[in-house]
CSV table of C-alpha atoms and ligand atoms in Angstrom, one decimal:
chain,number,residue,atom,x,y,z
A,5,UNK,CA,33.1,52.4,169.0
A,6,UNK,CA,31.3,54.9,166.3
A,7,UNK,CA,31.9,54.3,162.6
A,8,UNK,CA,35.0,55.8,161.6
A,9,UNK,CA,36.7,54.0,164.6
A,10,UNK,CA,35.5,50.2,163.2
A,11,UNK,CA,36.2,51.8,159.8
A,12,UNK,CA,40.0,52.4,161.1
A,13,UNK,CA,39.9,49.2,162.9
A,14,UNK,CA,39.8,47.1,159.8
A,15,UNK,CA,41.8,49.5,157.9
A,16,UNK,CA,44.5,49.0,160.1
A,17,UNK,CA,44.1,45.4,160.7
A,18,UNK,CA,44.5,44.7,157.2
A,19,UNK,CA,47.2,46.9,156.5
A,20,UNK,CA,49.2,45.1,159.2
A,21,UNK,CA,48.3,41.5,158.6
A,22,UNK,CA,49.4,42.3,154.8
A,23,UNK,CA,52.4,44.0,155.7
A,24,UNK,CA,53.1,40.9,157.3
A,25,UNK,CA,52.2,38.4,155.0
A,26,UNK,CA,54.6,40.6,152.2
A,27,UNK,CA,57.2,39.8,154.6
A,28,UNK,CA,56.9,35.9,154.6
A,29,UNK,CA,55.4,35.3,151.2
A,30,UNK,CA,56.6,38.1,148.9
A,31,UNK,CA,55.4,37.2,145.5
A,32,UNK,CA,58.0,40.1,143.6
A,33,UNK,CA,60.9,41.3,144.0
A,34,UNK,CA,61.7,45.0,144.9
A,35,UNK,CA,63.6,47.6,142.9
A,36,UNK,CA,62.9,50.4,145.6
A,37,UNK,CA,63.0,51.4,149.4
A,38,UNK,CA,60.0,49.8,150.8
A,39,UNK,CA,60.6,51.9,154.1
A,40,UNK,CA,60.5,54.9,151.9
A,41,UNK,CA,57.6,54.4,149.4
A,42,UNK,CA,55.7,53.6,152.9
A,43,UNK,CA,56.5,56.8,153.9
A,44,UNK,CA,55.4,58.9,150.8
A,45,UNK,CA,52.3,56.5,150.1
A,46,UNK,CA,51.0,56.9,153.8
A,47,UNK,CA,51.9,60.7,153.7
A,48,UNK,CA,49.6,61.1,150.6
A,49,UNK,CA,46.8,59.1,152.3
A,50,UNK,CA,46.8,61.6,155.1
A,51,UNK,CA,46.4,64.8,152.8
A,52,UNK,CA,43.5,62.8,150.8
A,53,UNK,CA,42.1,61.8,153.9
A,54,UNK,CA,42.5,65.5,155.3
A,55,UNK,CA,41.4,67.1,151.3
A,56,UNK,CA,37.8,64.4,151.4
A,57,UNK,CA,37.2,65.9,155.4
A,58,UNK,CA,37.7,69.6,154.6
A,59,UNK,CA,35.6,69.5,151.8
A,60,UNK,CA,33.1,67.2,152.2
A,61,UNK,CA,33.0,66.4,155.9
A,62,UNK,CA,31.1,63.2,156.2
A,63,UNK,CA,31.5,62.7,152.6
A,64,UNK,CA,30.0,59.5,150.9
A,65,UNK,CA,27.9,58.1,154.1
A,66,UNK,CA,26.5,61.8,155.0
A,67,UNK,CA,25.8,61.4,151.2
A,68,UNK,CA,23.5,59.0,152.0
A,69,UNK,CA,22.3,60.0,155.0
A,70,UNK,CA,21.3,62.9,153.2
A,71,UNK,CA,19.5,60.6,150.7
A,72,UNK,CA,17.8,58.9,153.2
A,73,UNK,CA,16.1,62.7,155.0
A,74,UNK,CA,14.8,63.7,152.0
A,75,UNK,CA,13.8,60.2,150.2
A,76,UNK,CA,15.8,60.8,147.0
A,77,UNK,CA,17.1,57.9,144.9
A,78,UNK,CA,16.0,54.6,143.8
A,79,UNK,CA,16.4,52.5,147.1
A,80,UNK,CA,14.3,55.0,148.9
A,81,UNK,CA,11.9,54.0,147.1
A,82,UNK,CA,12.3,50.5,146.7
A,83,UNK,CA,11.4,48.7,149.6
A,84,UNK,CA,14.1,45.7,149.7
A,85,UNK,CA,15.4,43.8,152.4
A,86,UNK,CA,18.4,45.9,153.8
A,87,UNK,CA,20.6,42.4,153.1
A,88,UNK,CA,19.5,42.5,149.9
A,89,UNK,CA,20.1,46.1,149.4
A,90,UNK,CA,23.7,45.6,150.4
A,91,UNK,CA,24.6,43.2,148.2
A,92,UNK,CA,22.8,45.8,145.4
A,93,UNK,CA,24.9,48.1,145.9
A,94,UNK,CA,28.2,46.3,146.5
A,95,UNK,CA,27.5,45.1,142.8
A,96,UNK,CA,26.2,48.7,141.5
A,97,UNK,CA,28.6,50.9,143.0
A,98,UNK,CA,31.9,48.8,142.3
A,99,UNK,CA,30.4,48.5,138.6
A,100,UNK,CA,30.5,52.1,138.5
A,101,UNK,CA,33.6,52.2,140.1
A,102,UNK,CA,35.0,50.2,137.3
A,103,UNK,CA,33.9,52.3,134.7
A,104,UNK,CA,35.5,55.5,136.3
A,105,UNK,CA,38.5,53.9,136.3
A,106,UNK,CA,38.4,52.9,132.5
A,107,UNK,CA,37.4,56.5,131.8
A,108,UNK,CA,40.5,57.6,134.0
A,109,UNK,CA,42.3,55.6,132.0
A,110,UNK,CA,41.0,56.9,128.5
A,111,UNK,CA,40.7,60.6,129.2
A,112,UNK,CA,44.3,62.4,129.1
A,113,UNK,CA,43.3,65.4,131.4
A,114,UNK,CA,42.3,62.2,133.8
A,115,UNK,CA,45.1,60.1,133.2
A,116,UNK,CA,47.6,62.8,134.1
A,117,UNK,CA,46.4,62.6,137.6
A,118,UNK,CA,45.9,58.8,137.8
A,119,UNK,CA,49.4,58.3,136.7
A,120,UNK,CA,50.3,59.0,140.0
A,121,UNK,CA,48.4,55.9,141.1
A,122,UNK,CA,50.9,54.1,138.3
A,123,UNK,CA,54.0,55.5,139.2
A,124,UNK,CA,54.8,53.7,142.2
A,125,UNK,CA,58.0,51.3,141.3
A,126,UNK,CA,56.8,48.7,143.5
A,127,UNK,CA,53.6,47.7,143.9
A,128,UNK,CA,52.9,46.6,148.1
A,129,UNK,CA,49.6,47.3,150.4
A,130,UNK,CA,50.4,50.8,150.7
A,131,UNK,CA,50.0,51.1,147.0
A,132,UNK,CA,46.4,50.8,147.5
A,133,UNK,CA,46.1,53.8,149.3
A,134,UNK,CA,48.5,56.1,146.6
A,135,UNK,CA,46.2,58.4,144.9
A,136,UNK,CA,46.9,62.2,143.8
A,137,UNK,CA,44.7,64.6,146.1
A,138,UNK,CA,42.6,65.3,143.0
A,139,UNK,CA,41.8,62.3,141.6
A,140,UNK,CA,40.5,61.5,145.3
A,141,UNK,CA,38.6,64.6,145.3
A,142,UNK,CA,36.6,63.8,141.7
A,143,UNK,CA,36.1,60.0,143.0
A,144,UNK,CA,34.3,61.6,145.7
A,145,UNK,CA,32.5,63.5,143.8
A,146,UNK,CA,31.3,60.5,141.4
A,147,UNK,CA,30.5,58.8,144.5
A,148,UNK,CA,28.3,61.0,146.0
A,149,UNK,CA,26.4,61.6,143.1
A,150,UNK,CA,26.1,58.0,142.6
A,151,UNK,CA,24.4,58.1,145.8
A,152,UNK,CA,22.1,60.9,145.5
A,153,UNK,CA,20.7,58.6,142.2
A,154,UNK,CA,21.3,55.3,144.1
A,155,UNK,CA,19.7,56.2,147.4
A,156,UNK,CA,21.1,53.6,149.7
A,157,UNK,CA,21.2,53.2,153.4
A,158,UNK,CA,23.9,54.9,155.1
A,159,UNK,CA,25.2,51.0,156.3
A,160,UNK,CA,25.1,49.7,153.0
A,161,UNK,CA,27.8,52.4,152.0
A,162,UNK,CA,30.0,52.4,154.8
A,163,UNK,CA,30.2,48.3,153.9
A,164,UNK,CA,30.8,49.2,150.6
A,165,UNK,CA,33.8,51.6,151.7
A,166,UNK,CA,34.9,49.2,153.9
A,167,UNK,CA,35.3,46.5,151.4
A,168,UNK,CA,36.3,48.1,148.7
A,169,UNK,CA,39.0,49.7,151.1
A,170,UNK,CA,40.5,46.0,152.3
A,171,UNK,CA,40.3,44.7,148.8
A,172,UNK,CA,42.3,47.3,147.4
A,173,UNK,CA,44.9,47.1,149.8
A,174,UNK,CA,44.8,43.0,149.7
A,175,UNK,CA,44.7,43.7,145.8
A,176,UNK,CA,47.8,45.4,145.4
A,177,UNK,CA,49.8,43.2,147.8
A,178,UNK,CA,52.8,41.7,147.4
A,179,UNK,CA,52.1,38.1,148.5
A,180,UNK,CA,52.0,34.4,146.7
A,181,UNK,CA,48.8,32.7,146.9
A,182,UNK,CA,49.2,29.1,146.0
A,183,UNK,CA,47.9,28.9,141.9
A,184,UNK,CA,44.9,27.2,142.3
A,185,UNK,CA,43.6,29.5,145.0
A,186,UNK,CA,44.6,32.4,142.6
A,187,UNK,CA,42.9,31.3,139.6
A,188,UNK,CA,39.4,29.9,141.7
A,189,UNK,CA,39.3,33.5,143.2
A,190,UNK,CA,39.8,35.1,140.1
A,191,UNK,CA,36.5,33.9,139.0
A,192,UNK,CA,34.6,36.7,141.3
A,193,UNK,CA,37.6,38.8,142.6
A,194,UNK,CA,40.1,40.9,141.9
A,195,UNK,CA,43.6,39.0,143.2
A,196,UNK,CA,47.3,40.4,143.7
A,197,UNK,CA,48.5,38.8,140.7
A,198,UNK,CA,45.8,40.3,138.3
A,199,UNK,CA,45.9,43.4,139.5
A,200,UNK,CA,49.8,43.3,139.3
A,201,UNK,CA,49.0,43.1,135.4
A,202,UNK,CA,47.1,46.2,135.7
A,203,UNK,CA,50.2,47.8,136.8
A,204,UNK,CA,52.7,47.1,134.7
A,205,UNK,CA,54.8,48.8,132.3
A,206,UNK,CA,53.2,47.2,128.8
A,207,UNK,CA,50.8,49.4,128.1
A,208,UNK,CA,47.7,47.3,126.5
A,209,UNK,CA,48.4,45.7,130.0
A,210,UNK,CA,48.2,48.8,131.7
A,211,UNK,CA,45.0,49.3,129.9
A,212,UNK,CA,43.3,46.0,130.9
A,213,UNK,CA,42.4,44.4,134.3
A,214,UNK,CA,40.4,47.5,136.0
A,215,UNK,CA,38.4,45.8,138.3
A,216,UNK,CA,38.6,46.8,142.0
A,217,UNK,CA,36.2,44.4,143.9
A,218,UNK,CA,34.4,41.8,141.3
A,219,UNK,CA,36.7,40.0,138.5
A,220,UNK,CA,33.5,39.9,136.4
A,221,UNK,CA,33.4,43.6,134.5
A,222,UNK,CA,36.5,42.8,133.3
A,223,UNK,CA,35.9,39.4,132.0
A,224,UNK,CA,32.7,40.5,131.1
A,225,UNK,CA,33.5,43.9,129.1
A,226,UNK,CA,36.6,42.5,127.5
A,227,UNK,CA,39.2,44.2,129.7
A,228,UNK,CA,40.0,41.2,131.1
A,229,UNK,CA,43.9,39.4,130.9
A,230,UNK,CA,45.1,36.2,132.6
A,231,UNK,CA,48.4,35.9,132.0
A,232,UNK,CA,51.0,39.1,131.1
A,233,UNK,CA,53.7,38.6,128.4
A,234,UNK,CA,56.2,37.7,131.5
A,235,UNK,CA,56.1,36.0,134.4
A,236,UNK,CA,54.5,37.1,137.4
A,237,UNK,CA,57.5,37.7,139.3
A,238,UNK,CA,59.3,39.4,135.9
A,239,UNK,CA,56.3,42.4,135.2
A,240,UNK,CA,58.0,45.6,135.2
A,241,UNK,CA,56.1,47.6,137.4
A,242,UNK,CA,55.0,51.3,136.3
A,243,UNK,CA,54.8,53.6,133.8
A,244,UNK,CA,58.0,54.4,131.7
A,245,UNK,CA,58.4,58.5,132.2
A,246,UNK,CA,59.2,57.4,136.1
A,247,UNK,CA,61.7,55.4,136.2
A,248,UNK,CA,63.9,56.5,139.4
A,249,UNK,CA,63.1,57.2,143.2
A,250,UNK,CA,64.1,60.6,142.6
A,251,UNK,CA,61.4,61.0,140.3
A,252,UNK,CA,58.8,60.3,142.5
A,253,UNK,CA,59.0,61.9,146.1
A,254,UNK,CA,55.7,63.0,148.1
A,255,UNK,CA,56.6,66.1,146.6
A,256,UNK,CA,56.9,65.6,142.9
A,257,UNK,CA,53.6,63.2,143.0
A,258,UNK,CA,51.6,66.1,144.4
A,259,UNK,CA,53.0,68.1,141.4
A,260,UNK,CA,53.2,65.1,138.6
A,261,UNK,CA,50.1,65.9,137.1
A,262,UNK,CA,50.9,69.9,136.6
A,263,UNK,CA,54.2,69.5,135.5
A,264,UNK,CA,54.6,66.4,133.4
A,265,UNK,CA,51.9,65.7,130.5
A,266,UNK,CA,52.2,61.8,130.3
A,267,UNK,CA,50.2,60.7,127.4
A,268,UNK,CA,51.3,57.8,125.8
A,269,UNK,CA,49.1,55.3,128.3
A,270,UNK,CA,46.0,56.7,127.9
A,271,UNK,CA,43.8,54.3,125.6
A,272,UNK,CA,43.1,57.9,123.8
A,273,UNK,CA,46.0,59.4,124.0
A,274,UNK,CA,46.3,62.7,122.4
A,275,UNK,CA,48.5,63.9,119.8
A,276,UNK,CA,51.6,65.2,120.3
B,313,LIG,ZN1,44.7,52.3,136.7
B,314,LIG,ZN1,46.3,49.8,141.4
């Protein structure tokens, strides 16, 4: 097996095992067709995928590989043990990865396309994987000029890919864990139930929890909630210009961000 087919391996394995898990242990309840927002959240992973292959071919790991050839960025030159290094830029990278997110989340011209992300009615494991074309296309950008500067081995990014892949499809799950396992997790990770606070409709809720891997940017930064003004299983999921199904099919999410101006989330929004 190369790469991209242990890559898909896991990918897959997680995907199923959570689709499973949702089915037993479903932590909230559903206001749309879970068959159908499958359907248009897989579809739009297959044009990303398709949009981050056209353009940059081997993308983040050729990236590095890159790097590596012509001895640019800081781990080429440091001369750590590879474990080490891996850990390094787990840490780095979803730091960064963090702060993108915040600045998606304060920018307006950004936040038009990350809305898409938030418009989902539901939140499940294919949630994880809903991202407008564009915004994939600028994270993949970020990316691989965090790892021109970074310089880390061409392994230490396809782990990071790889985790940051099952951890945002575990993250956006629909599944109870029991409390305490939720709260002792929380202290390093990212779990369903914060990231659930992420996503709902209260918008200094919206604005909070951004963490992807590591609980600790938030908690440290000041981004970081507990608890959201209802219950777990109560949070209104979304963003309130989508409201309906109708409103978000594979097709209008490919043209959300050139059609609708939604504003009023952004933690800058601008004026009307
Ligand atoms: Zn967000
Ligand atoms: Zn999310």
């Amino acid at each position: 097996m190369d790469i991209q087919q242990i890559r898909f391996t896991i990918f897959l394995g997680v995907f199923l095992l959570m689709l499973a898990l949702e089915s037993v242990i479903q932590r909230h309840p559903t206001v749309d067709s879970k068959t159908n927002r499958l359907k248009i959240n897989l579809a739009l992973t297959g044009i990303d995928i398709l949009v981050v292959r056209l353009v940059f071919g081997a993308a983040a790991v050729g990236a590095a590989q890159f790097a590596q050839e012509n001895g640019w960025g800081l781990f080429n030159y440091l001369d750590w043990w590879s474990g080490l290094e891996i850990i390094a830029v787990i840490i780095i990278l979803d730091l960064m990865i963090y702060i993108q997110h915040v600045v998606v989340h304060m920018i307006p011209f950004f936040w038009q396309f990350h809305v898409v992300h938030h418009s989902d009615l539901d939140l499940d494991v294919s949630s994880g994987l809903r991202f407008h074309p564009v915004e994939i296309f600028g994270s993949m950008l970020f990316k691989i000029g965090l790892v021109f500067a970074l310089g880390p081995s061409p392994l230490a990014v396809v782990i990071f890919e790889a985790v940051l892949n099952g951890m945002a499809q575990f993250s956006h799950s629909n599944i109870t864990l029991p409390e305490k396992l939720d709260r002792v997790l929380r202290y390093i990770l990212v779990t369903p139930d914060m990231h659930r606070i992420h996503h709902s409709i209260e918008k200094n809720e919206t604005n909070s929890n951004f963490g992807f891997n590591l609980s600790i940017w938030d908690r440290l930064l000041g981004t970081y909630i507990h608890d959201a003004k209802k219950e777990q299983p109560k949070i209104i999921i979304g963003v309130d210009q989508f409201r309906t199904s109708e409103e978000v099919t594979l097709k209008n999410l490919l043209l959300m961000p050139f059609k609708t101006v939604p504003k009023n989330y952004s933690l800058f929004p601008e004026k009307d």
